[in-house]
CSV table of C-alpha atoms and ligand atoms in Angstrom, one decimal:
chain,number,residue,atom,x,y,z
E,98,MET,CA,-58.0,18.3,62.0
E,99,ASN,CA,-61.5,17.0,63.0
E,100,THR,CA,-61.8,17.3,66.7
E,101,ASP,CA,-65.6,17.2,66.7
E,102,ARG,CA,-65.7,13.6,67.9
E,103,PRO,CA,-62.8,12.9,70.2
E,104,GLU,CA,-62.9,9.3,71.5
E,105,SER,CA,-61.9,9.4,75.1
E,106,THR,CA,-60.1,6.4,76.6
E,107,GLY,CA,-60.1,7.8,80.1
E,108,GLY,CA,-57.9,10.6,81.4
E,109,THR,CA,-54.4,10.1,80.2
E,110,VAL,CA,-54.8,9.2,76.5
E,111,ARG,CA,-56.8,11.2,73.8
E,112,VAL,CA,-57.8,10.0,70.4
E,113,GLU,CA,-58.8,12.4,67.7
E,114,MET,CA,-59.2,11.9,63.9
E,115,ASP,CA,-57.5,13.9,61.2
E,116,GLY,CA,-59.3,12.5,58.1
E,117,ASP,CA,-58.5,8.8,58.2
E,118,VAL,CA,-55.5,9.2,60.5
E,119,ALA,CA,-56.0,8.7,64.3
E,120,ILE,CA,-53.9,11.0,66.5
E,121,VAL,CA,-53.3,9.3,69.9
E,122,THR,CA,-51.9,11.7,72.5
E,123,LEU,CA,-50.4,10.6,75.8
E,124,ASP,CA,-51.3,13.4,78.1
E,125,ARG,CA,-50.1,13.2,81.7
E,126,ARG,CA,-47.8,16.1,81.2
E,127,ALA,CA,-47.5,17.1,84.9
E,128,LYS,CA,-45.7,13.8,85.4
E,129,ARG,CA,-43.8,14.1,82.0
E,130,ASN,CA,-46.1,11.4,80.6
E,131,ALA,CA,-44.7,8.8,83.0
E,132,ILE,CA,-46.7,5.6,82.5
E,133,ASN,CA,-48.7,4.2,85.4
E,134,GLU,CA,-51.1,1.2,85.2
E,135,GLN,CA,-54.0,3.4,84.2
E,136,THR,CA,-52.0,5.0,81.4
E,137,VAL,CA,-50.6,1.8,80.0
E,138,SER,CA,-54.1,0.3,80.0
E,139,ALA,CA,-55.5,3.4,78.3
E,140,LEU,CA,-52.8,3.2,75.6
E,141,GLY,CA,-53.6,-0.4,74.9
E,142,GLN,CA,-57.3,0.3,74.9
E,143,ALA,CA,-56.9,3.3,72.5
E,144,PHE,CA,-55.1,1.2,69.9
E,145,ALA,CA,-57.3,-1.8,70.3
E,146,THR,CA,-60.4,0.3,69.7
E,147,LEU,CA,-59.3,2.9,67.1
E,148,PRO,CA,-62.2,4.3,65.1
E,149,ALA,CA,-63.2,2.0,62.2
E,150,THR,CA,-62.3,4.8,59.7
E,151,ALA,CA,-58.6,4.9,60.9
E,152,ARG,CA,-56.1,3.7,58.3
E,153,ALA,CA,-53.0,4.8,60.1
E,154,ALA,CA,-52.2,6.4,63.5
E,155,VAL,CA,-49.8,9.0,65.0
E,156,LEU,CA,-48.7,8.6,68.6
E,157,THR,CA,-47.5,11.8,70.3
E,158,GLY,CA,-46.9,13.1,73.9
E,159,ALA,CA,-48.3,16.3,75.3
E,160,GLY,CA,-46.1,18.8,77.1
E,161,GLU,CA,-42.3,19.1,77.1
E,162,HIS,CA,-41.4,15.4,76.9
E,163,PHE,CA,-42.7,12.4,74.9
E,164,CYS,CA,-42.5,10.0,77.9
E,165,ALA,CA,-40.5,9.7,81.1
E,166,GLY,CA,-41.0,5.9,81.2
E,167,LEU,CA,-42.4,3.9,84.1
E,168,ASP,CA,-44.1,5.9,86.8
E,169,LEU,CA,-41.5,5.2,89.5
E,170,SER,CA,-44.0,6.1,92.3
E,171,GLU,CA,-45.8,2.8,91.5
E,172,LEU,CA,-42.8,0.5,92.2
E,173,GLY,CA,-43.0,0.8,96.0
E,174,GLU,CA,-43.0,-2.6,97.7
E,175,THR,CA,-44.0,-4.5,94.6
E,176,SER,CA,-43.5,-8.3,94.9
E,177,ALA,CA,-41.9,-10.3,92.2
E,178,ALA,CA,-45.3,-11.7,91.2
E,179,GLU,CA,-46.9,-8.3,91.0
E,180,ALA,CA,-44.0,-7.0,89.0
E,181,LEU,CA,-44.4,-9.9,86.6
E,182,PHE,CA,-48.0,-9.2,86.0
E,183,HIS,CA,-47.3,-5.5,85.7
E,184,SER,CA,-44.7,-6.2,83.0
E,185,ARG,CA,-47.2,-8.5,81.2
E,186,LEU,CA,-49.7,-5.7,81.2
E,187,TRP,CA,-47.3,-3.5,79.3
E,188,HIS,CA,-46.6,-6.3,76.9
E,189,ARG,CA,-50.3,-6.7,76.1
E,190,ALA,CA,-50.8,-2.9,75.6
E,191,PHE,CA,-47.7,-2.5,73.4
E,192,GLU,CA,-48.7,-5.6,71.4
E,193,ASP,CA,-51.9,-3.7,70.6
E,194,ILE,CA,-49.7,-1.0,69.1
E,195,GLN,CA,-47.1,-3.1,67.2
E,196,PHE,CA,-49.6,-5.7,66.0
E,197,GLY,CA,-52.7,-3.6,65.9
E,198,ARG,CA,-54.9,-2.9,62.9
E,199,VAL,CA,-53.0,0.1,61.4
E,200,PRO,CA,-49.4,1.3,61.1
E,201,VAL,CA,-48.3,3.7,63.9
E,202,VAL,CA,-46.0,6.7,63.4
E,203,ALA,CA,-44.4,8.0,66.7
E,204,VAL,CA,-43.6,11.7,67.0
E,205,LEU,CA,-40.9,12.2,69.6
E,206,HIS,CA,-39.6,15.2,71.5
E,207,GLY,CA,-37.8,15.8,74.8
E,208,ALA,CA,-37.3,12.8,77.0
E,209,VAL,CA,-37.9,9.3,75.4
E,210,VAL,CA,-36.5,7.3,78.3
E,211,GLY,CA,-36.9,3.9,79.9
E,212,GLY,CA,-40.5,2.7,79.2
E,213,GLY,CA,-40.9,5.7,76.9
E,214,LEU,CA,-38.3,4.3,74.6
E,215,GLU,CA,-39.9,0.9,74.9
E,216,LEU,CA,-43.2,2.5,73.9
E,217,ALA,CA,-41.6,4.2,70.9
E,218,ALA,CA,-40.0,0.9,69.9
E,219,ALA,CA,-43.5,-0.6,69.6
E,220,THR,CA,-44.4,1.8,66.8
E,221,HIS,CA,-43.5,1.3,63.1
E,222,ILE,CA,-41.9,4.7,62.1
E,223,ARG,CA,-40.3,7.2,64.5
E,224,VAL,CA,-40.0,10.9,63.8
E,225,ALA,CA,-37.8,12.9,66.3
E,226,GLU,CA,-37.8,16.6,66.9
E,227,GLN,CA,-34.4,18.1,67.5
E,228,SER,CA,-35.1,18.3,71.3
E,229,THR,CA,-35.4,14.5,71.6
E,230,PHE,CA,-33.0,12.5,73.8
E,231,PHE,CA,-33.0,8.8,74.4
E,232,GLY,CA,-32.0,7.0,77.6
E,233,LEU,CA,-32.4,3.7,79.5
E,234,PRO,CA,-31.9,4.8,83.1
E,235,GLU,CA,-33.1,1.4,84.5
E,236,GLY,CA,-29.5,0.7,85.6
E,237,GLN,CA,-29.5,3.9,87.7
E,238,ARG,CA,-32.9,3.0,89.2
E,239,GLY,CA,-31.9,-0.6,90.1
E,240,ILE,CA,-34.5,-2.1,87.8
E,241,PHE,CA,-34.6,-3.6,84.3
E,242,LEU,CA,-36.5,-3.3,81.1
E,243,GLY,CA,-40.1,-4.6,81.4
E,244,GLY,CA,-42.1,-3.1,78.6
E,245,GLY,CA,-40.8,-5.2,75.7
E,246,GLY,CA,-37.5,-3.3,75.3
E,247,THR,CA,-35.2,-6.4,75.5
E,248,ALA,CA,-37.1,-8.0,72.6
E,249,ARG,CA,-37.8,-4.9,70.4
E,250,LEU,CA,-34.8,-2.6,70.8
E,251,PRO,CA,-32.2,-5.2,69.6
E,252,ARG,CA,-34.3,-5.4,66.4
E,253,ILE,CA,-33.8,-1.7,65.9
E,254,ILE,CA,-30.3,-0.8,67.4
E,255,SER,CA,-27.3,-3.0,68.4
E,256,VAL,CA,-27.2,-5.0,71.6
E,257,SER,CA,-23.8,-3.3,72.3
E,258,LEU,CA,-25.4,0.2,72.2
E,259,ILE,CA,-28.3,-0.9,74.4
E,260,THR,CA,-25.8,-2.4,76.9
E,261,ASP,CA,-23.8,0.8,76.9
E,262,MET,CA,-26.9,2.9,77.5
E,263,MET,CA,-28.0,0.6,80.4
E,264,LEU,CA,-24.7,0.1,82.0
E,265,THR,CA,-23.3,3.6,81.8
E,266,GLY,CA,-26.4,5.7,81.5
E,267,ARG,CA,-25.3,7.0,78.1
E,268,THR,CA,-28.0,9.1,76.5
E,269,LEU,CA,-28.3,9.8,72.7
E,270,ASP,CA,-29.5,13.1,71.2
E,271,ALA,CA,-31.8,13.2,68.2
E,272,THR,CA,-29.0,13.4,65.7
E,273,GLU,CA,-27.3,10.3,67.2
E,274,GLY,CA,-30.7,8.6,67.3
E,275,LEU,CA,-31.0,9.2,63.5
E,276,ARG,CA,-27.5,7.9,62.9
E,277,VAL,CA,-28.0,4.7,64.8
E,278,GLY,CA,-31.4,4.1,63.2
E,279,LEU,CA,-33.5,4.6,66.3
E,280,VAL,CA,-35.6,7.1,64.3
E,281,GLN,CA,-36.1,7.4,60.6
E,282,TYR,CA,-36.8,11.1,60.4
E,283,LEU,CA,-35.3,14.2,62.2
E,284,MET,CA,-37.3,17.5,62.2
E,285,PRO,CA,-36.8,20.9,63.8
E,286,ASP,CA,-38.6,21.5,67.0
E,287,GLY,CA,-42.3,22.1,66.6
E,288,GLN,CA,-42.4,20.4,63.1
E,289,GLY,CA,-42.6,16.7,64.2
E,290,LEU,CA,-46.4,16.4,64.3
E,291,ALA,CA,-46.8,17.9,60.8
E,292,LYS,CA,-44.2,15.4,59.5
E,293,GLY,CA,-45.8,12.5,61.4
E,294,LEU,CA,-49.2,13.4,59.9
E,295,GLU,CA,-47.7,13.7,56.4
E,296,LEU,CA,-46.2,10.2,56.7
E,297,ALA,CA,-49.4,8.7,58.2
E,298,HIS,CA,-51.5,10.1,55.4
E,299,ILE,CA,-49.2,8.6,52.8
E,300,ILE,CA,-49.5,5.3,54.7
E,301,ALA,CA,-53.3,5.6,54.9
E,302,ARG,CA,-53.4,5.7,51.1
E,303,ASN,CA,-51.8,2.3,50.7
E,304,ALA,CA,-53.9,-0.8,50.3
E,305,PRO,CA,-54.8,-1.9,53.9
E,306,MET,CA,-53.8,-5.5,53.2
E,307,THR,CA,-50.3,-4.3,52.2
E,308,ASN,CA,-50.0,-2.3,55.4
E,309,TYR,CA,-51.2,-5.3,57.4
E,310,ALA,CA,-48.6,-7.5,55.7
E,311,VAL,CA,-45.8,-5.0,56.4
E,312,THR,CA,-46.6,-4.6,60.1
E,313,HIS,CA,-47.7,-8.2,60.9
E,314,ALA,CA,-45.8,-10.5,58.4
E,315,LEU,CA,-42.5,-8.7,57.8
E,316,PRO,CA,-41.2,-8.6,61.4
E,317,ARG,CA,-42.3,-12.2,62.0
E,318,ILE,CA,-40.7,-13.4,58.8
E,319,ALA,CA,-37.5,-11.6,59.9
E,320,ASP,CA,-37.5,-13.8,63.0
E,321,MET,CA,-38.0,-17.1,61.1
E,322,SER,CA,-35.6,-19.4,59.4
E,323,ILE,CA,-35.3,-18.6,55.7
E,324,GLU,CA,-37.3,-21.7,54.7
E,325,GLN,CA,-40.2,-20.9,57.0
E,326,GLY,CA,-40.0,-17.2,56.1
E,327,LEU,CA,-40.1,-17.8,52.3
E,328,LEU,CA,-43.2,-19.9,52.7
E,329,LEU,CA,-45.0,-17.3,54.8
E,330,GLU,CA,-43.9,-14.6,52.3
E,331,ALA,CA,-45.4,-16.5,49.4
E,332,MET,CA,-48.6,-17.1,51.3
E,333,THR,CA,-48.9,-13.5,52.5
E,334,SER,CA,-48.2,-12.0,49.0
E,335,SER,CA,-50.8,-14.3,47.5
E,336,ILE,CA,-53.4,-13.1,49.9
E,337,VAL,CA,-52.5,-9.5,49.5
E,338,GLN,CA,-52.5,-9.5,45.7
E,339,ASP,CA,-55.9,-11.2,45.7
E,340,ALA,CA,-57.7,-8.1,47.1
E,341,PRO,CA,-59.8,-6.3,44.5
E,342,GLU,CA,-58.0,-3.1,45.4
E,343,ALA,CA,-54.6,-4.6,44.5
E,344,LYS,CA,-55.9,-5.7,41.1
E,345,ALA,CA,-57.4,-2.2,40.5
E,346,ARG,CA,-54.1,-0.5,41.4
E,347,MET,CA,-52.0,-2.7,39.1
E,348,GLN,CA,-54.5,-2.1,36.2
E,349,ALA,CA,-54.2,1.7,36.9
E,350,PHE,CA,-50.4,1.5,36.6
E,351,LEU,CA,-50.6,-0.5,33.4
E,352,ALA,CA,-53.1,2.0,31.9
E,353,GLY,CA,-50.7,4.9,32.8
E,354,ARG,CA,-53.0,6.3,35.4
E,355,ALA,CA,-50.8,5.6,38.5
E,356,ALA,CA,-47.8,7.6,39.8
E,357,LYS,CA,-44.3,6.3,38.8
E,358,VAL,CA,-41.6,5.7,41.3
E,359,ARG,CA,-39.3,8.8,41.6
E,360,PRO,CA,-35.8,9.2,43.0
E,361,PRO,CA,-35.7,11.1,46.4
E,362,GLU,CA,-35.9,14.9,46.2
T,239,1HE,C1,-42.0,11.2,87.4
T,239,1HE,C2,-41.3,10.5,86.4
T,239,1HE,C3,-41.3,9.1,86.4
T,239,1HE,C4,-41.0,12.6,86.1
T,239,1HE,N1,-42.1,8.5,87.4
T,239,1HE,N2,-42.8,10.6,88.3
T,239,1HE,N3,-37.8,6.9,84.2
T,239,1HE,C5,-36.8,7.7,84.6
T,239,1HE,O1,-35.9,7.4,85.4
T,239,1HE,C6,-36.9,9.2,84.2
T,239,1HE,C7,-37.2,10.1,85.4
T,239,1HE,N4,-37.5,11.4,85.0
T,239,1HE,C8,-36.6,12.3,84.7
T,239,1HE,O2,-35.4,12.0,84.5
T,239,1HE,C9,-37.1,13.7,84.4
T,239,1HE,O3,-38.3,13.9,85.1
T,239,1HE,C10,-37.3,14.1,82.9
T,239,1HE,C11,-35.9,14.2,82.2
T,239,1HE,C12,-38.1,13.1,82.2
T,239,1HE,C13,-38.0,15.5,82.9
T,239,1HE,O4,-37.3,16.4,83.6
T,239,1HE,P1,-38.1,17.8,84.0
T,239,1HE,O5,-37.1,18.7,84.8
T,239,1HE,O6,-38.8,18.4,82.8
T,239,1HE,O7,-39.3,17.4,85.0
T,239,1HE,P2,-39.2,16.9,86.6
T,239,1HE,O8,-39.2,18.2,87.4
T,239,1HE,O9,-38.1,16.0,86.8
T,239,1HE,O10,-40.5,16.1,86.8
T,239,1HE,C14,-41.8,16.8,86.8
T,239,1HE,C15,-42.7,15.9,87.7
T,239,1HE,O11,-42.9,14.6,87.0
T,239,1HE,C16,-42.1,15.6,89.1
T,239,1HE,O12,-43.2,15.4,90.0
T,239,1HE,P3,-43.6,16.5,91.0
T,239,1HE,O13,-44.8,16.0,91.7
T,239,1HE,O14,-42.4,16.8,91.8
T,239,1HE,O15,-44.0,17.7,90.1
T,239,1HE,C17,-41.4,14.2,88.8
T,239,1HE,O16,-41.3,13.5,90.0
T,239,1HE,C18,-42.4,13.6,87.9
T,239,1HE,N5,-41.8,12.5,87.1
T,239,1HE,N6,-40.6,11.4,85.6
T,239,1HE,C19,-42.8,9.3,88.3
T,239,1HE,N7,-40.6,8.3,85.6
T,239,1HE,C20,-41.8,-1.2,82.0
T,239,1HE,S1,-40.4,-1.0,82.8
T,239,1HE,C21,-39.7,0.5,82.4
T,239,1HE,C22,-38.7,1.0,83.3
T,239,1HE,C23,-38.5,2.4,83.2
T,239,1HE,O17,-39.1,3.2,82.5
T,239,1HE,S2,-37.2,3.0,84.2
T,239,1HE,C24,-37.0,4.7,83.7
T,239,1HE,C25,-37.9,5.6,84.6
């Protein structure tokens, strides 16, 4: 890993490069990476200003837990208007993750709860270490989701499961998280980052326009009517295939110089 030129975003978030993969680390470990205003701004800033050489990113948390969610010490006597703008700050920051320039792989361990689960839901691929557990304790705290969870989580897991987690405080372990599709990969403790980096380096080798279409067009098409979606699909695929890199890749396959698709190992 090249840590010669770490790009600092101010205190709670670190960015380092591993070749053409950016590693973004949430590091407020004394507070279990609970997210206060400074942290959510630093997260958004980190993804909005990734080094130009980054073609994929990994998001990870320092310490024993990925993220304990909203920093509850900030709630205090917040008015409705202040809470509204606070929630919108989270929305903007997480938009910079979900609809940023490069795909993001989250590496999860320990608590992934409340706003921490909303953060994970803004990434594109999730790897969980065995220690991971998921929860939405907003019900117990007398608050509600405010970091995009109501919009993003139902596109990953069922509304009935989210309802159960919020009403009863049910938590899921890593194996259950894999079973319900909350994460796509499950790894032994201590091996999540290596897997996340392996996946991110595979992603970084794709044509950038394909990655962009997958992260920006696919989820939006999924939210459209079929008629609108099919038109946007045709327009997106025509732009993606027009890139010189796409043409070179197809020629390489036809000339027998590209890898074939293989069944899973
Ligand atoms: C915190 C927070 C926090 C820890 N805000 N300070 N999130 C929650 O309801 C989760 C609350 N946290 C926990 O349940 C536990 O802390 C953990 C399971 C995550 C970790 O347990 P543990 O035993 O490793 O750590 P700890 O001893 O509980 O916490 C260490 C310190 O971090 C301690 O502070 P200290 O000054 O006494 O050392 C904790 O107070 C502090 N800490 N979590 C503030 N969340 C956009 S809306 C989203 C809405 C939500 O996210 S609601 C869910 C909030």
